[in-house]
Amino acid sequence: MTNAAVHSTPRSGSLFSQDQRTRRRNTAERRFRIYGQAAIGIAMMALVILLASVLGNGLSAFRQTFINMPVTLDADVLDKKGNRDADDLKKVTTIGYSKLLLNSLTQLIEDQGLAIEGLAASDIKDMISDDAAAQVRNRVLANPELIGQTVSLKVLANGRIDGYLKGRVSMESAERDSNVSVNQLRLTDEMMERGLIGKSFNWSFITAADASELRPEAAGLGVAILGSAYMMIVVLVLALPIGVAASIYLEEFAPKNRWTDLIEVNISNLAAVPSIVFGILGLAIFINFAGLPQSAPIVGGLVLTLMTLPTIIISTRAAIKAVPPSIRDAALGIGASKMQTVFHHVLPLAAPGILTGTIIGLAQALGETAPLLLIGMVAFVRDFPAAPPEGLFDPAAALPVQVYNWTQRADPAFVERASGAIIVLLIFLLAMNAVAILLRRKFERRW
Amino acid sequence: MTTVKLATSALALAAAAGAAQARDQIQIAGSSTVLPYATIVAEAFGENFDFPTPVVEGGGSGAGRKKMCEGLGENTIDIANSSSRIKQSDIDLCNTNGVTEIMEVRIGYDGIVFASDLNGPEFAYTPADWFSALAAEVVVDGAIVANPNKTWADVNGDLPAQDILAFVPGTKHGTREVFDEKVILAGCEETGAYEAFKTAAGGDEDAAEEKCMALRTDGVSVDIDGDYTETLARIDANKNAIGVFGLSFYQNNTDKLRVATMNGVVPTVESIAAGDYPVSRPLYFYVKKAHLGVIPGLQEYIDFFVSDDMAGPDGPLAAYGLVSDPELAATQEMVATGTPMAPLN
């Protein structure tokens, strides 16, 4: 009734002065625009907060505190028999080497005349990272001629000393902290004045392996980066050909019937399956049934392949569909076979779209954590895997899993490491997405 | 045609994947409490021996033991870390899958501490306080009633009048078992509630114990299913709360947490070693004997793990915040001779 009444009343007033309804419509539109801007604002704010917190926590992981000191590689300690025999040299453990480092540092403190009241030997020993002893040992074993010499070394400082230079540890917190003493921090101040201790770029954060709870300063991403790279190789080698073959067949050759419809629906459904499900599948099939090793990049790669396949198939089909039918018709018209048409004309034109889809699929797989938790990739792995293909069966970690791992460690220094690992992961993802965009820009053709 | 070639090579790769691979590194899984220390030993082992560094995984004590009992062979793990003793059900599972000889190695002790925000008040607890604060039902004037206590002062006049809020480990953690047994159950017996529950249940001891260990569900006791870092973050957000931690975790975060005493004893490595601090538990790892001599370095690893250099009172074990086993010599002997564990009594 009211509707009819509205419609039957003729419009009154001029077009130039808005009536109430028009005003209402216009305010509704303005309101909607503000909602939209607010939504974008919130999204941008979330991004900025995320980036600020990750960068704020993590950038410091790329710089590390080192102590510059001369180390006397005493032949009496390292090679008692004096024959430089490799097996005899190996008998001196890292405990022996850490004593050597302690003596060298004590000597340095004396030579420099750094007098700190109440500084105990254990305080001096704890200035140096436990990892330094292992590094010196490896160096000596690789080059036995060094024994007997005094070499100038840059050794890793303990994580708490590093924390002091980075502002994580203060004199007040050191009083309550059983792992660091105020005397150590005073010594650090003195050494800093003389340039004996300082921060420099930390390549080992990118190249070194993970380290245990007691030496966060030595923990690096090397094994994780390698493991992630191996998995991406497996995904690329398996998912690309399988995905492309499946898409070409479905798009160009398969008859349109109930079966292909069913397959299509299932591929779309598969793309929406939570990734943890693929992890359970991987554990059951690849490890328990096929007997593949735990923690190996091959299993991770296979699981991620299953996860990425639907993404690649869907994007490849879209790319093939976007090639105009006239191209196919022309090729067929001059006598090309169906297969020649596909491989000589359709596929090259669809290639940029296929590559973009593949790279985005890979980027998604690179950041995936959940399925890897189930196949033993959350392990503590310190040995670098061998070169592929054998290395695919060696244990390795993965970048996102390393982040997860480090957030669970007790030592606060690992918070910085975890954020640093996130930065590395984000750089990889950004690089991959940038490549995808570049490829699309450069090769895409529009009709 | 390149696609066809790629596909063929992919299939070849998948086929190669089926081939058995000889494993040369030790694989370990289990308790997240033992994990950090196991990585410390693994790291030192890899540095000083010619064998590869063992691969250590977490996952929880129960999950680790189950994984170990999956069977023998190179694609099963060699060692399960555990923060509680192996159960008969695990041994049965092992036996059905052919894992008949298991070595039980006790590596030391871990203390469980109660800690709150550094700037909060000091707490001196007894197990009875915890029972009265967290139990679902308590005894008031001889009658069993739903827990009415709101602040710690309601529980015990000597404690600060701070709202009760406790973050306790979830039931999948080995720590929870010890908390239930050595704190809640002990407190239940101390307060005399155990006897009241037992009488109410008609003399049924199991029912009484179960009643003792039933915690409040009104939001005062919060189960933390994650690890100690999550508990720490929750305390950071809620300064009134008390959290349950491992001693080693607390020692790494003494600049944020204030530890409470239990029965007047401050938890330290020394007080736990002396047996004064009541809430502690042994830590174990279990080795498949059949893998000794098959997996390179396994015997050397377990010898190294219990050596005085590592597990002695001055070694990394103590430095990390665990407590050295006074009977370490017997364990070393057992490991050296490879004696499998006797049936559980």
GROMACS .gro file of C-alpha atoms in nm, chain A residues 90 93-95 131 134 137 160 173 176-179 210-215 237-238 241 244 287-288 290-292 294-295 298 339 343 347 373 376 378-383 392-393 395 407-412, chain B residues 1 3-4 6-7 9-11 13-14 16-19 21 25 27 36 39-40 42-43 47-48 50-58 67 70 75 77 118 227 229 249 251-256 309 316 319-320:
model
  102
   90LYS     CA    1   9.070  -3.546   1.800
   93THR     CA    2   8.752  -3.234   2.330
   94THR     CA    3   8.582  -2.896   2.328
   95ILE     CA    4   8.625  -2.893   2.706
  131ASP     CA    5   8.035  -2.261   2.045
  134ALA     CA    6   8.396  -2.603   1.886
  137ARG     CA    7   8.865  -2.709   1.746
  160ARG     CA    8   7.373  -1.258   2.760
  173SER     CA    9   6.830  -0.745   3.527
  176ARG     CA   10   6.854  -1.103   3.929
  177ASP     CA   11   6.978  -1.321   3.646
  178SER     CA   12   7.174  -1.627   3.747
  179ASN     CA   13   7.322  -1.663   3.399
  210ASP     CA   14   7.075  -2.457   1.475
  211ALA     CA   15   7.227  -2.457   1.823
  212SER     CA   16   7.107  -2.584   2.157
  213GLU     CA   17   6.944  -2.394   2.441
  214LEU     CA   18   7.274  -2.300   2.605
  215ARG     CA   19   7.415  -2.113   2.306
  237VAL     CA   20   5.998  -3.129  -1.006
  238LEU     CA   21   5.685  -3.324  -0.913
  241PRO     CA   22   5.473  -3.166  -1.469
  244VAL     CA   23   5.038  -2.922  -1.615
  287ILE     CA   24   5.679  -4.286   0.638
  288ASN     CA   25   5.479  -4.572   0.783
  290ALA     CA   26   5.659  -4.661   0.207
  291GLY     CA   27   5.928  -4.661   0.475
  292LEU     CA   28   6.085  -4.327   0.388
  294GLN     CA   29   6.171  -3.927   0.917
  295SER     CA   30   6.267  -3.557   0.908
  298ILE     CA   31   6.186  -3.578   0.037
  339MET     CA   32   4.882  -3.244  -2.966
  343PHE     CA   33   5.234  -2.799  -2.742
  347LEU     CA   34   5.113  -2.404  -2.402
  373LEU     CA   35   5.515  -3.100   1.224
  376GLY     CA   36   5.938  -3.513   1.199
  378VAL     CA   37   6.045  -3.009   1.391
  379ALA     CA   38   6.357  -3.192   1.495
  380PHE     CA   39   6.682  -3.046   1.618
  381VAL     CA   40   6.911  -3.100   1.320
  382ARG     CA   41   7.268  -2.978   1.321
  383ASP     CA   42   7.427  -3.162   1.029
  392LEU     CA   43   6.692  -3.535   0.000
  393PHE     CA   44   6.692  -3.834   0.233
  395PRO     CA   45   6.736  -3.505   0.799
  407THR     CA   46   5.966  -1.949   1.986
  408GLN     CA   47   5.948  -2.246   2.222
  409ARG     CA   48   6.297  -2.213   2.366
  410ALA     CA   49   6.339  -2.089   2.724
  411ASP     CA   50   6.626  -1.847   2.664
  412PRO     CA   51   6.489  -1.499   2.579
  448MET     CA   52   5.795  -3.303  -2.533
  450THR     CA   53   5.686  -3.203  -2.020
  451VAL     CA   54   5.689  -3.573  -2.095
  453LEU     CA   55   5.999  -3.401  -1.686
  454ALA     CA   56   5.715  -3.628  -1.592
  456SER     CA   57   6.212  -3.803  -1.441
  457ALA     CA   58   5.964  -3.715  -1.170
  458LEU     CA   59   5.836  -4.071  -1.172
  460LEU     CA   60   6.255  -3.982  -0.855
  461ALA     CA   61   5.944  -4.111  -0.685
  463ALA     CA   62   6.400  -4.396  -0.609
  464ALA     CA   63   6.219  -4.272  -0.301
  465GLY     CA   64   6.096  -4.625  -0.240
  466ALA     CA   65   6.449  -4.759  -0.212
  468GLN     CA   66   6.822  -4.576   0.276
  472GLN     CA   67   7.246  -4.068   1.246
  474GLN     CA   68   6.703  -4.041   1.591
  483PRO     CA   69   6.641  -2.889   2.537
  486THR     CA   70   6.986  -3.111   2.217
  487ILE     CA   71   7.270  -2.985   2.436
  489ALA     CA   72   7.353  -3.405   2.093
  490GLU     CA   73   7.539  -3.087   2.003
  494GLU     CA   74   8.127  -3.174   1.806
  495ASN     CA   75   8.351  -3.420   1.978
  497ASP     CA   76   8.318  -3.858   1.444
  498PHE     CA   77   7.950  -3.952   1.427
  499PRO     CA   78   7.684  -3.719   1.288
  500THR     CA   79   7.486  -3.509   1.534
  501PRO     CA   80   7.176  -3.700   1.648
  502VAL     CA   81   6.839  -3.569   1.531
  503VAL     CA   82   6.627  -3.478   1.833
  504GLU     CA   83   6.253  -3.419   1.819
  505GLY     CA   84   5.998  -3.321   2.082
  514LYS     CA   85   5.686  -4.391   1.849
  517GLU     CA   86   5.626  -4.882   1.664
  522ASN     CA   87   6.272  -4.585   0.991
  524ILE     CA   88   6.342  -4.396   1.627
  565LEU     CA   89   5.882  -1.052   3.951
  674ASP     CA   90   5.490  -2.506   2.676
  676THR     CA   91   5.696  -1.995   2.710
  696PHE     CA   92   6.306  -2.280   3.258
  698GLN     CA   93   6.658  -2.035   3.591
  699ASN     CA   94   6.669  -1.897   3.239
  700ASN     CA   95   6.409  -1.633   3.325
  701THR     CA   96   6.502  -1.521   3.675
  702ASP     CA   97   6.484  -1.162   3.556
  703LYS     CA   98   6.109  -1.192   3.498
  756ASP     CA   99   8.147  -3.485   3.193
  763PRO     CA  100   7.613  -2.914   3.150
  766ALA     CA  101   7.442  -2.589   3.439
  767TYR     CA  102   7.116  -2.623   3.246
   0.00000   0.00000   0.00000
